[in-house]
Coordinates of C-alpha atoms and ligand atoms in Angstrom, one line a residue:
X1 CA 12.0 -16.0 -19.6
X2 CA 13.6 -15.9 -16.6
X3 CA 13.0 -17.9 -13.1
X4 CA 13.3 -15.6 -10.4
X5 CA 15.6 -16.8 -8.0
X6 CA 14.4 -17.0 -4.3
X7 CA 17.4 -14.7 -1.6
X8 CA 19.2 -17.2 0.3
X9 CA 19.6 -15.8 3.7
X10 CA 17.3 -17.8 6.4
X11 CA 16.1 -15.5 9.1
X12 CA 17.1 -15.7 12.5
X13 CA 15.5 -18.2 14.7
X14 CA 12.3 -16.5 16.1
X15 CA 8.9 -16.7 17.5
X16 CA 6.3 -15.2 15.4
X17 CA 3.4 -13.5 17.5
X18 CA 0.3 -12.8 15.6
X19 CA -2.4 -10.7 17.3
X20 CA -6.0 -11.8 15.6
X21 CA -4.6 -14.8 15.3
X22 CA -8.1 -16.0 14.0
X23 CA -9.1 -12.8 12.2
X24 CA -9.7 -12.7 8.8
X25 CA -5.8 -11.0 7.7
X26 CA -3.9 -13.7 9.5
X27 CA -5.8 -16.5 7.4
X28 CA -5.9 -14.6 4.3
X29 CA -2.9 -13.1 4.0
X30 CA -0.2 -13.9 6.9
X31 CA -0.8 -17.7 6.9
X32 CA -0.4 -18.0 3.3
X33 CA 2.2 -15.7 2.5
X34 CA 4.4 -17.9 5.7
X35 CA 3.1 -21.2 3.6
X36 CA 4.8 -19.6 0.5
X37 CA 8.0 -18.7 2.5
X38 CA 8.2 -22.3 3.6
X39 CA 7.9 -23.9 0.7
X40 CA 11.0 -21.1 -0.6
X41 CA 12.8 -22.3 2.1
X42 CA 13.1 -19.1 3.7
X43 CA 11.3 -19.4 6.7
X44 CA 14.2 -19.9 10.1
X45 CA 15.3 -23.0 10.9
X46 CA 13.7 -22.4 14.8
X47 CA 10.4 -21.0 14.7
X48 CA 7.1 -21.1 16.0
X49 CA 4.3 -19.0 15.3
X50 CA 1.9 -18.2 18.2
X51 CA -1.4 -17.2 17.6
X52 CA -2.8 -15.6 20.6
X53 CA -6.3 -16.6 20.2
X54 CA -9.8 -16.1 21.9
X55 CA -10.2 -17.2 24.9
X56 CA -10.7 -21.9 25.4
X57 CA -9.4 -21.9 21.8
X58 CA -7.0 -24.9 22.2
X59 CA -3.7 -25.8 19.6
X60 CA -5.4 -27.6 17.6
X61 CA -8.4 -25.9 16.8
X62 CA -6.2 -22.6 15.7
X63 CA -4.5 -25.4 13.5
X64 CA -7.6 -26.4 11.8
X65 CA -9.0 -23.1 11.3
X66 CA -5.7 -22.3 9.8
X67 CA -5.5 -25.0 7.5
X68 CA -9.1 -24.5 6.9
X69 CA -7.8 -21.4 5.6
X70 CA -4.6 -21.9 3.9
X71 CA -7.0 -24.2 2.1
X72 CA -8.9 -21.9 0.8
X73 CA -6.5 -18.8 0.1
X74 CA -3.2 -20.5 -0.5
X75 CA -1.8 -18.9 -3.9
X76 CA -0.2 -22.0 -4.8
X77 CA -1.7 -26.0 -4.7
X78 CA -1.1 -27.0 -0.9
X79 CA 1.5 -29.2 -0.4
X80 CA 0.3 -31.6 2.9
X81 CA 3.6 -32.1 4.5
X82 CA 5.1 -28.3 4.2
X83 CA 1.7 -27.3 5.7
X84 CA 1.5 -29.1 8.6
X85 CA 5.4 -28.6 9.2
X86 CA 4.7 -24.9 9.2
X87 CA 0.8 -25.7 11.1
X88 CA 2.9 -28.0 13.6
X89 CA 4.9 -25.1 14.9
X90 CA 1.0 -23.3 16.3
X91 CA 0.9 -22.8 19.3
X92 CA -2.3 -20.9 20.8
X93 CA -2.4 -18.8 23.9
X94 CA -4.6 -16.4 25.2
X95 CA -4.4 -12.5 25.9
X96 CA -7.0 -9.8 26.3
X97 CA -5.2 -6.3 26.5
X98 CA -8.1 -5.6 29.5
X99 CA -6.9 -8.0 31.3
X100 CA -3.2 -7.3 32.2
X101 CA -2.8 -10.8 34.4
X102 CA -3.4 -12.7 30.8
X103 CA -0.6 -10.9 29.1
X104 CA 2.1 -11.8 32.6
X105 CA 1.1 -15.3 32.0
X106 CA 1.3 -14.9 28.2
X107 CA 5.0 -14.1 29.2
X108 CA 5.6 -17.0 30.8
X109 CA 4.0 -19.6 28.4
X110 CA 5.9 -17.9 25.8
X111 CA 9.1 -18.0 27.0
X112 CA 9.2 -21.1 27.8
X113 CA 7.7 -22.2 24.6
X114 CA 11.0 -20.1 23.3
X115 CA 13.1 -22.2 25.3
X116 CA 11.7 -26.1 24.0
X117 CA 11.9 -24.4 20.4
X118 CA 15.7 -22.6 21.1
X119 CA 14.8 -19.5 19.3
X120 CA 17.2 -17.7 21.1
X121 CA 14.4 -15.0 22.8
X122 CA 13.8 -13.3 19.4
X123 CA 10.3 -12.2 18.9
X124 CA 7.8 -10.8 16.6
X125 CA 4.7 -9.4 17.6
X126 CA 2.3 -9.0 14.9
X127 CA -0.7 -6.8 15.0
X128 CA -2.9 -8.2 13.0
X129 CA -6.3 -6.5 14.7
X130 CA -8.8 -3.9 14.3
X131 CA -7.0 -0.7 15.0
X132 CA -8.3 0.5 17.9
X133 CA -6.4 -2.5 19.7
X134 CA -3.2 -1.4 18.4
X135 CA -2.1 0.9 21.6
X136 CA -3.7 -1.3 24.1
X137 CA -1.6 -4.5 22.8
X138 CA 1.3 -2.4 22.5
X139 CA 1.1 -0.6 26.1
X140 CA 0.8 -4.6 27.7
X141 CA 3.7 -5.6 25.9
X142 CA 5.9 -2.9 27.0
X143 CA 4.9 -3.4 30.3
X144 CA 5.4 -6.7 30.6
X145 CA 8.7 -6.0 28.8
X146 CA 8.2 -8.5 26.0
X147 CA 9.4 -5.9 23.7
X148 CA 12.8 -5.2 25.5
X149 CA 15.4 -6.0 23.5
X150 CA 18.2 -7.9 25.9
X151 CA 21.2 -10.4 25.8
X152 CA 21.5 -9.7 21.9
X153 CA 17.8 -11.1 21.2
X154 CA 15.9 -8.6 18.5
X155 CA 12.3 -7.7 19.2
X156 CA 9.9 -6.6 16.7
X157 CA 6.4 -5.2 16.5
X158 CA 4.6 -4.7 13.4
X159 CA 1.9 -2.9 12.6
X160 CA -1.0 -2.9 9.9
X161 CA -3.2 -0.3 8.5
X162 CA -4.7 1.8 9.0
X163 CA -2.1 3.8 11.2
X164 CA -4.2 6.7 12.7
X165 CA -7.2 8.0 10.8
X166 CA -5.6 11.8 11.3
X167 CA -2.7 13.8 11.6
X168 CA -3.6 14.2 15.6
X169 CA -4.1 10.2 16.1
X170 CA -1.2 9.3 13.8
X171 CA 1.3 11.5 16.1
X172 CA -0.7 10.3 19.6
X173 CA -0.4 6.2 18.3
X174 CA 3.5 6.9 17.2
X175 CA 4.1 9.0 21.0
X176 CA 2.9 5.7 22.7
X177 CA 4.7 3.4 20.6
X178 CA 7.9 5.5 20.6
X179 CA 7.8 5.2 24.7
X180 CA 7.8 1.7 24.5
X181 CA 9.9 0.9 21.2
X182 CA 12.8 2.7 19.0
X183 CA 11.2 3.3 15.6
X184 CA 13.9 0.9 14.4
X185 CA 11.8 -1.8 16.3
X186 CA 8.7 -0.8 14.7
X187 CA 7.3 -2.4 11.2
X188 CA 4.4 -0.4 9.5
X189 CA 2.7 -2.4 7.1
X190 CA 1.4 -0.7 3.7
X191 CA 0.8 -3.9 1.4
X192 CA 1.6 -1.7 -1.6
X193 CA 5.1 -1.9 -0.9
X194 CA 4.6 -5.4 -1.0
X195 CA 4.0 -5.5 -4.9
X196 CA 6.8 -6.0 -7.3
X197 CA 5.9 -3.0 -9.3
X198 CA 5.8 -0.5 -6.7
X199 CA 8.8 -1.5 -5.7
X200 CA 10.3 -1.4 -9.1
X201 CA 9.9 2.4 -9.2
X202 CA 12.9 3.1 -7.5
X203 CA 15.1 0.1 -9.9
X204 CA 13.3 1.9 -12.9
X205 CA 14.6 5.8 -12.1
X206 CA 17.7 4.7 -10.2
X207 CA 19.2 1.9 -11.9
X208 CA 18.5 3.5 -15.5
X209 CA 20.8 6.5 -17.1
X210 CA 18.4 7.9 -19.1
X211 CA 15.4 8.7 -17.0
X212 CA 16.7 10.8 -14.1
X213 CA 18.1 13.5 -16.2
X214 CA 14.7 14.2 -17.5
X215 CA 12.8 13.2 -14.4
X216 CA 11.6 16.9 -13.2
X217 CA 9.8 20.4 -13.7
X218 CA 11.8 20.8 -17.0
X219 CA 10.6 17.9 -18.9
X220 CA 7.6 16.4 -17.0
X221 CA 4.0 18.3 -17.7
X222 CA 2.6 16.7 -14.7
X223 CA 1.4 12.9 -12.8
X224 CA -1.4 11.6 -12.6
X225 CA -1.6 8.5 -9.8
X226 CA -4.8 6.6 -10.2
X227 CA -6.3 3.8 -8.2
X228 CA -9.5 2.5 -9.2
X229 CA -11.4 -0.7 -8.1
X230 CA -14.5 -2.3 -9.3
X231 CA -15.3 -3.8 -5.8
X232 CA -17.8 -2.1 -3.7
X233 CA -18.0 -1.8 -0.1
X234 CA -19.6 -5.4 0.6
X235 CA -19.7 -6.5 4.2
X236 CA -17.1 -3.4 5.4
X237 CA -19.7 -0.8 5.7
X238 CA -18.8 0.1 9.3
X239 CA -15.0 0.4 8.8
X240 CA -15.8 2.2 5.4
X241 CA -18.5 4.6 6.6
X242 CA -16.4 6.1 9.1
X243 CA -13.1 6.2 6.8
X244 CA -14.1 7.4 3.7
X245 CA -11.5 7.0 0.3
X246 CA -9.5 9.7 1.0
X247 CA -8.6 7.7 4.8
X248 CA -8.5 4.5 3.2
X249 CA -6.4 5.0 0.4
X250 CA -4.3 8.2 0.3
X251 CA -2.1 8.8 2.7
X252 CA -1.0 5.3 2.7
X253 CA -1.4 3.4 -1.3
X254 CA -1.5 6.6 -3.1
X255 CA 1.3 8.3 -1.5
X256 CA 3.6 5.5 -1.3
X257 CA 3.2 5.8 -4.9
X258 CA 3.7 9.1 -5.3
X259 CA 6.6 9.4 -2.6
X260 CA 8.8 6.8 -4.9
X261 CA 7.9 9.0 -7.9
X262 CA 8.9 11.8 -6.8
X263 CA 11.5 11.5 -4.1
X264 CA 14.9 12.4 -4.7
X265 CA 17.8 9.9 -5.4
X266 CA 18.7 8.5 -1.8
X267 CA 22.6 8.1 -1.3
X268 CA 22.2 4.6 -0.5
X269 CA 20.0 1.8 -1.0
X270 CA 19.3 1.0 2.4
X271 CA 16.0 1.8 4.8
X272 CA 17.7 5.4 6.3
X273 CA 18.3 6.1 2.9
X274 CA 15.0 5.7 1.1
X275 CA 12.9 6.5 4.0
X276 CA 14.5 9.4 4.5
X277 CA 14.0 10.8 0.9
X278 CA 10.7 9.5 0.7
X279 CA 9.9 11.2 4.0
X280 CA 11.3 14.7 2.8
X281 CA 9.4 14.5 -0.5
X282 CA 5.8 14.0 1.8
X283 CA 6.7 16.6 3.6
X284 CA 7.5 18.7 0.9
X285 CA 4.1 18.2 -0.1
X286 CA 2.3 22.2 -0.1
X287 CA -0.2 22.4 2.6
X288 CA -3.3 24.0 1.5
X289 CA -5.2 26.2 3.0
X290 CA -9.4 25.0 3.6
X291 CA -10.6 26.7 0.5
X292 CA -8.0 25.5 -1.6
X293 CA -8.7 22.1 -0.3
X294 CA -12.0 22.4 -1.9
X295 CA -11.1 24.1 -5.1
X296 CA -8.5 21.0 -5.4
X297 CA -10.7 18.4 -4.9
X298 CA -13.4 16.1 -5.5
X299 CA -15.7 14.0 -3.7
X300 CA -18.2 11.0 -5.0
X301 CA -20.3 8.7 -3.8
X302 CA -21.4 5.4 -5.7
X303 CA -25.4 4.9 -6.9
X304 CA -26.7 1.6 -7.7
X305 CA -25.5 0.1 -11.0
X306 CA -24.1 -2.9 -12.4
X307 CA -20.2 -3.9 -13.4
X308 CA -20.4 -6.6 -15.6
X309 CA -23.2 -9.1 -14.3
X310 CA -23.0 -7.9 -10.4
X311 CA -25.2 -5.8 -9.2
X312 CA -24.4 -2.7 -6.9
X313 CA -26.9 -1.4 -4.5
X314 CA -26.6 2.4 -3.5
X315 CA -23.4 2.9 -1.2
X316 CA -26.3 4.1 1.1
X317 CA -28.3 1.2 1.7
X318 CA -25.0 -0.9 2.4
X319 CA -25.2 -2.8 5.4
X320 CA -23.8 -0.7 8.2
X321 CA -23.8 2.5 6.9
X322 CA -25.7 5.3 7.7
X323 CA -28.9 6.0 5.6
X324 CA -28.0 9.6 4.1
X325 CA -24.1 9.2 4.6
X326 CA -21.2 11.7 3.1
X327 CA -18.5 9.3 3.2
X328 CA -17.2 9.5 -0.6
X329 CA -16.3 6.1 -1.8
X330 CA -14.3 8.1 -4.8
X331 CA -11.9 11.4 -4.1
X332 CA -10.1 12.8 -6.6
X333 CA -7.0 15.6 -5.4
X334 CA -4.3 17.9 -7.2
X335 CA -1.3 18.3 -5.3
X336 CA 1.7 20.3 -5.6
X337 CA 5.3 19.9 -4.2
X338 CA 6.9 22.6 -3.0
X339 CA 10.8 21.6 -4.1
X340 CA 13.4 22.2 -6.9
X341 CA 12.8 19.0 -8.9
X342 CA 8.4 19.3 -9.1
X343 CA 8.0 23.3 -8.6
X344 CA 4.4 23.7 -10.8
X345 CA 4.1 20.3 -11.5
X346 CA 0.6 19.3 -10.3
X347 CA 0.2 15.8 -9.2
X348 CA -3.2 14.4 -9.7
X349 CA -4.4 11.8 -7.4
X350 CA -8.2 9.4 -7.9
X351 CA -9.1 6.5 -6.1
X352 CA -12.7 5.4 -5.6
X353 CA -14.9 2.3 -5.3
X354 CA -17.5 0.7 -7.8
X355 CA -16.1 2.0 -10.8
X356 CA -16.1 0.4 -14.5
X357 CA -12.9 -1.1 -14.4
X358 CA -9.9 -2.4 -11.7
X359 CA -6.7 -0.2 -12.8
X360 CA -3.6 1.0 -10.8
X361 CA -1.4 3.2 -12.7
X362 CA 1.4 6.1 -12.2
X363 CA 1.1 7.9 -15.7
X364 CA 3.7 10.4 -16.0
X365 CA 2.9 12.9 -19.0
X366 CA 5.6 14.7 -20.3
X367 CA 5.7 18.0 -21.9
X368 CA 4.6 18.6 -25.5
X369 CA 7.5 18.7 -27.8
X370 CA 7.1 22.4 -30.1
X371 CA 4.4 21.6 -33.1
X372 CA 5.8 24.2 -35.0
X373 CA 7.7 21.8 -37.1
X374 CA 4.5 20.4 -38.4
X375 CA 2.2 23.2 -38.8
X376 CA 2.8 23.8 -42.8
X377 CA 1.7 19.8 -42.7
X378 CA -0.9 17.9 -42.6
X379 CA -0.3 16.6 -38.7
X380 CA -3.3 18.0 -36.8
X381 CA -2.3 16.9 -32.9
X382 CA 0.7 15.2 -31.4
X383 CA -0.4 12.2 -29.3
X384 CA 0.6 12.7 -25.8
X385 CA 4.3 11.4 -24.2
X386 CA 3.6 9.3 -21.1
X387 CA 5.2 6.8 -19.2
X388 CA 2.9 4.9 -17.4
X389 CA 3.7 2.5 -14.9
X390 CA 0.7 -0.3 -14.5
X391 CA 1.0 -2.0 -10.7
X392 CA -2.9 -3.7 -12.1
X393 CA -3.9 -5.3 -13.4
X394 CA -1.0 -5.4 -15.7
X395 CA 2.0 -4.9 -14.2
X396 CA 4.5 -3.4 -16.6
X397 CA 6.1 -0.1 -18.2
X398 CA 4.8 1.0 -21.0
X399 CA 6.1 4.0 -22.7
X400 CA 3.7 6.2 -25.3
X401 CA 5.3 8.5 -28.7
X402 CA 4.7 9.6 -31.7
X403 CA 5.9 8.0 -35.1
X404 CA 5.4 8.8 -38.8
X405 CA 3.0 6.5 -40.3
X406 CA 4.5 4.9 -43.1
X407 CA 3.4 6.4 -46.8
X408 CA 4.6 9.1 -49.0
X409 CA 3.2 11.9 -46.9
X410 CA 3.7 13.1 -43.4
X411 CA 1.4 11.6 -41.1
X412 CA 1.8 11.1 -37.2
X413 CA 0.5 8.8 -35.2
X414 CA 0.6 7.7 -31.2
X415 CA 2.1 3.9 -30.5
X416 CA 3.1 2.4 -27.7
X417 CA 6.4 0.2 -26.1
X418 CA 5.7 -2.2 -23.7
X419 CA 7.3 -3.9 -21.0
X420 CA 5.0 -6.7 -19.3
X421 CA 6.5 -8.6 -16.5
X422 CA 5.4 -12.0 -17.4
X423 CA 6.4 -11.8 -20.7
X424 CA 10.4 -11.6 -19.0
X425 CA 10.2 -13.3 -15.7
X426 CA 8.1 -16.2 -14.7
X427 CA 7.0 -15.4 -10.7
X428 CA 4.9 -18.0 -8.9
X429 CA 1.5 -16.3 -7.4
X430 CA 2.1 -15.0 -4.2
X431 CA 0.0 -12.7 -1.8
X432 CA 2.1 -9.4 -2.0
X433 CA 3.0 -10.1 1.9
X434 CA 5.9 -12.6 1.2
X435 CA 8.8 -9.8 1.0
X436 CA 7.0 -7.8 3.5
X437 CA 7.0 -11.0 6.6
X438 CA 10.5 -12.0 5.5
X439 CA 11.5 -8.4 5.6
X440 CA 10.3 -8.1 9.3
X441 CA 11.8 -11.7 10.3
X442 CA 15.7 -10.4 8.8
X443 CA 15.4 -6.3 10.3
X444 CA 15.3 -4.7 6.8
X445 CA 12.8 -1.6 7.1
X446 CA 13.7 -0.3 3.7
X447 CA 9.9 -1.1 2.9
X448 CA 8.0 -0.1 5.8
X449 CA 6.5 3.4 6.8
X450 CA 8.1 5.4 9.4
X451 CA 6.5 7.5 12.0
X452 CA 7.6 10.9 10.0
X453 CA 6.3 9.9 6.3
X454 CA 3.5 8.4 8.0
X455 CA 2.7 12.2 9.9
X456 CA 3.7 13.9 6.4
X457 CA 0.9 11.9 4.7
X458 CA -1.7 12.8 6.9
X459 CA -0.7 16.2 7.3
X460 CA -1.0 16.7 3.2
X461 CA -4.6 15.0 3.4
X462 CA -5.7 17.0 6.9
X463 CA -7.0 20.1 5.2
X464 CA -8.6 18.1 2.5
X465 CA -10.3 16.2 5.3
X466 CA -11.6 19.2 7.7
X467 CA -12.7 21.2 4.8
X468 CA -15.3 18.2 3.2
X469 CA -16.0 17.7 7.0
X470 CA -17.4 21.6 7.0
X471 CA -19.4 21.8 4.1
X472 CA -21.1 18.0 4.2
X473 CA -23.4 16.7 1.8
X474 CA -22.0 19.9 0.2
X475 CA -20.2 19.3 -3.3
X476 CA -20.7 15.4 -2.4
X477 CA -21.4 14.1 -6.3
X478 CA -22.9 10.9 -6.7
X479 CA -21.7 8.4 -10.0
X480 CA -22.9 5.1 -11.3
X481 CA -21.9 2.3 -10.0
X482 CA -19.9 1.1 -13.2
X483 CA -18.6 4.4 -14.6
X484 CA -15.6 6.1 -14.3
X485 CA -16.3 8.0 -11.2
X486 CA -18.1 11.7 -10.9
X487 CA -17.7 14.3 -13.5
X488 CA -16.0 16.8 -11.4
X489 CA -12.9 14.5 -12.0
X490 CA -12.5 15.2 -15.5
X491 CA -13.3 19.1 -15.0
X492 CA -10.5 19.2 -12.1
X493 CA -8.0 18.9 -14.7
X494 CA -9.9 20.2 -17.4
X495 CA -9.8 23.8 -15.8
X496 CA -5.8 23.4 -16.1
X497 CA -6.1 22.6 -20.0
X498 CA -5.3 18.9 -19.2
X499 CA -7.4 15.5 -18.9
X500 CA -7.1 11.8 -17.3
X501 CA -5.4 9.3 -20.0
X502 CA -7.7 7.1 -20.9
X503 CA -8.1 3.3 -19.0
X504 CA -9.3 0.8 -20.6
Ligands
BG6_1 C1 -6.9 -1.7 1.4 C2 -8.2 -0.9 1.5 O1 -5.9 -1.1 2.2 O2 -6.5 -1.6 0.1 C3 -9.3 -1.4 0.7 O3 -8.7 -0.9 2.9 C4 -8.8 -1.5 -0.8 O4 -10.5 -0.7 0.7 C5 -7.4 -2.2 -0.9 O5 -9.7 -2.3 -1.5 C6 -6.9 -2.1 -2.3 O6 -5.7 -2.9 -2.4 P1 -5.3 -3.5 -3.8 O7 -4.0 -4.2 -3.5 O8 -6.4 -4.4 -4.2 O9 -5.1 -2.3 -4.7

């Protein structure tokens, strides 16, 4: 087993800016993933973290709140003294976006905060807010100039999901922020690329001989990318009614998924390089027309059920959504990419709430090797080829083929090679947002979206969107809570002679 070592290079001195400073991601996610960077050393040597805060909260009590909740969703014990080194440098200070003279005096506070801490004018600016503050924020610190980047000091703004919630609001929110910013400035969070095994897809096809060669049209039958979570929709029922699975999931998880599958090798590893390939490879995704949209689709919504010992009210009578809602908490697509390498391969896309079991997988099947060979024997069926790559809850590669079962006649059978991280390398529990923070605090936007992928995603799910917006209840199926989703899913790719491998 092997420890994995932590990269040496401290960040710059900076001042970290969070935005919903006492929102439920900052405490979560962003306050425990800077705990763990502390106690790896890798936080700067000059820091301070502001937390721009409601308005009368004072230092302390964003300190306690924090702490409260470091307590409570720190991936590793707490250690007293590397929190309140990190909690020490808290500072809170208020801004409302409405109320311009807050951010000017913001400004000042700030900068002379940056001056007692000597972080050399750096900043970060972290959105961590409901969406619809993300252009007002944005617009008050470009005018204020907070953002302009100036006697060699670096400033940063980054940005969580959801980024839009179409193609026309992804490419109105990326013209406001390109006014104020160079995309170079800009981070777009999508915490997939925070996960080790997402991340891995480009060391598995790149760093290995043996895959690329066969990593195409010729050899590969077809993908399928599934997402599937055993959670409802709990207490989110007004972000989730008016988002939908396809919103929530697609053209961000699933297609960062499917753009490191299927993008071509990029020259270099560096963020022009992969972004750029992964950008092309979104936008070589085929647009379909309404109808096809609908043909190449399906939509669910979850019924009451249980999973496990929990039960699951109807998605309906959720708190905050609408009583006869069409949002679909499941969506299942088949996509096809219009290039030299995946020409009439169909990617198949599911993701959906409430089902049976938690599991994110990239399965790709290959093609069927001739069963000619066997026909005078007794061999009925090959098993299939797939190499599926498990991001949950196993996170691994494991690689399915046929063998000859041992004995004195010809008999075939399906087994299975596994790769499972933890059996190799022994990685302390960590919130995904680790790489993703320290990424943003040394300029490395090799795992962040930019503004172009981000447009190509939504413009592959737009269609898909307007046409289920048309017809409605129309074509909505409804599945147990529990199952594994509506039974369009399995007919989408039984109509092309293929079916879902098999979770579980
Ligand atoms: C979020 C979605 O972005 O991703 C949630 O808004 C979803 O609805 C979550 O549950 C899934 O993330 P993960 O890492 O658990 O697969």
């Amino acid at each position: 087993m092997t420890d994995v070592p932590s990269r040496q290079r401290k960040p710059d001195a900076c001042s970290f800016v969070i935005f919903g400073a006492s929102g439920d991601l900052t405490r979560r996610l962003v306050i425990p993933a800077l705990y763990n960077l502390a106690v790896t050393d890798l936080l700067p040597e000059k820091f301070c973290v502001v937390g721009i805060a409601r308005k009368g909260m004072s230092s302390d009590a964003m300190r306690d709140s924090l702490m409260k909740g470091l307590r409570q969703f720190a991936t590793r014990p707490v250690d007293d003294v590397v929190a309140r080194r990190l909690l020490e440098c808290v500072t809170s200070i208020e801004a409302d976006p409405k109320d311009p003279a807050s951010f000017d005096a913001m400004r000042d506070r700030l900068e002379k905060l940056e001056a007692n801490r000597s972080t050399g004018g750096n900043r970060l600016f972290y959105l961590a807010t409901p969406p619809n503050a993300f252009a007002p924020i944005s617009r008050e610190l470009g005018r204020t100039g907070l953002l302009q980047q100036k006697n060699g000091a670096w400033r940063r703004l980054v940005i969580e999901k959801p980024f839009g919630t179409d193609l026309a609001s992804a490419k109105a929110l990326n013209g406001e922020l390109l006014k104020i910013v160079d995309e170079h400035q800009i981070y777009r969070i999508d915490h997939y690329l925070g996960k080790e095994t997402v991340q891995n897809i480009l060391v598995l096809r790149f760093a290995n001989g043996m895959f690329e060669p066969i990593w195409n049209r010729n050899h590969i039958d077809h993908v399928q990318i599934t997402v599937d979570e055993k959670l409802g929709v709990g207490h989110r029922g007004s972000f989730y009614d008016a988002t939908g699975a396809l919103r929530d999931m697609v053209p961000n998880h699933l297609f960062q998924l499917l753009s490191l599958v299927a993008m071509e090798p990029p020259t270099r590893f560096d963020a022009h390089s992969v972004r750029a390939e992964k950008a092309d490879v979104l936008a070589a995704i085929q647009t379909q027309s309404e109808t096809e949209a609908l043909r190449n689709s399906v939509r669910g919504q979850y019924q009451g059920g249980k999973i496990g010992d929990t039960v699951i009210e109807d998605y309906c009578k959720t708190e905050d959504v609408k009583p006869g809602s069409t949002t679909e908490t499941y969506a299942a697509l088949k996509l096809s990419i219009d290039n030299w390498r995946w020409a009439g391969v169909p990617f198949y896309l599911r993701t959906g709430k409430a089902l049976g079991l938690k599991r994110t997988e990239v399965a790709i099947k290959f093609k069927q090797a001739p069963f000619a060979m066997f026909s005078s024997t007794p061999v009925e069926t090959l098993a299939e080829n797939y190499l599926v790559i498990g991001v949950e809850p196993t996170e691994g590669i494991a690689l399915q083929f046929n063998t000859k079962v041992p004995g004195p006649t010809i008999r075939i059978d399906g087994v299975e090679m596994k790769f499972r991280y933890k059996d190799y390398f022994k990685a302390e529990p960590a919130t995904g947002y680790e790489t993703l923070i320290y990424d943003c605090m040394i300029g490395d936007n090799i795992l962040f979206q930019r503004a172009d992928s981000v447009e190509a995603g939504w413009q592959a799910v737009q269609p898909f969107l307007d046409a289920w917006k048309k017809v409605g209840a129309k074509g909505l199926e409804r599945y147990k809570a529990g199952s594994e989703g509506p039974d369009g899913a399995e007919e989408l790719l039984k109509r092309d002679g293929r079916s879902w491998r098999k979770l579980g």
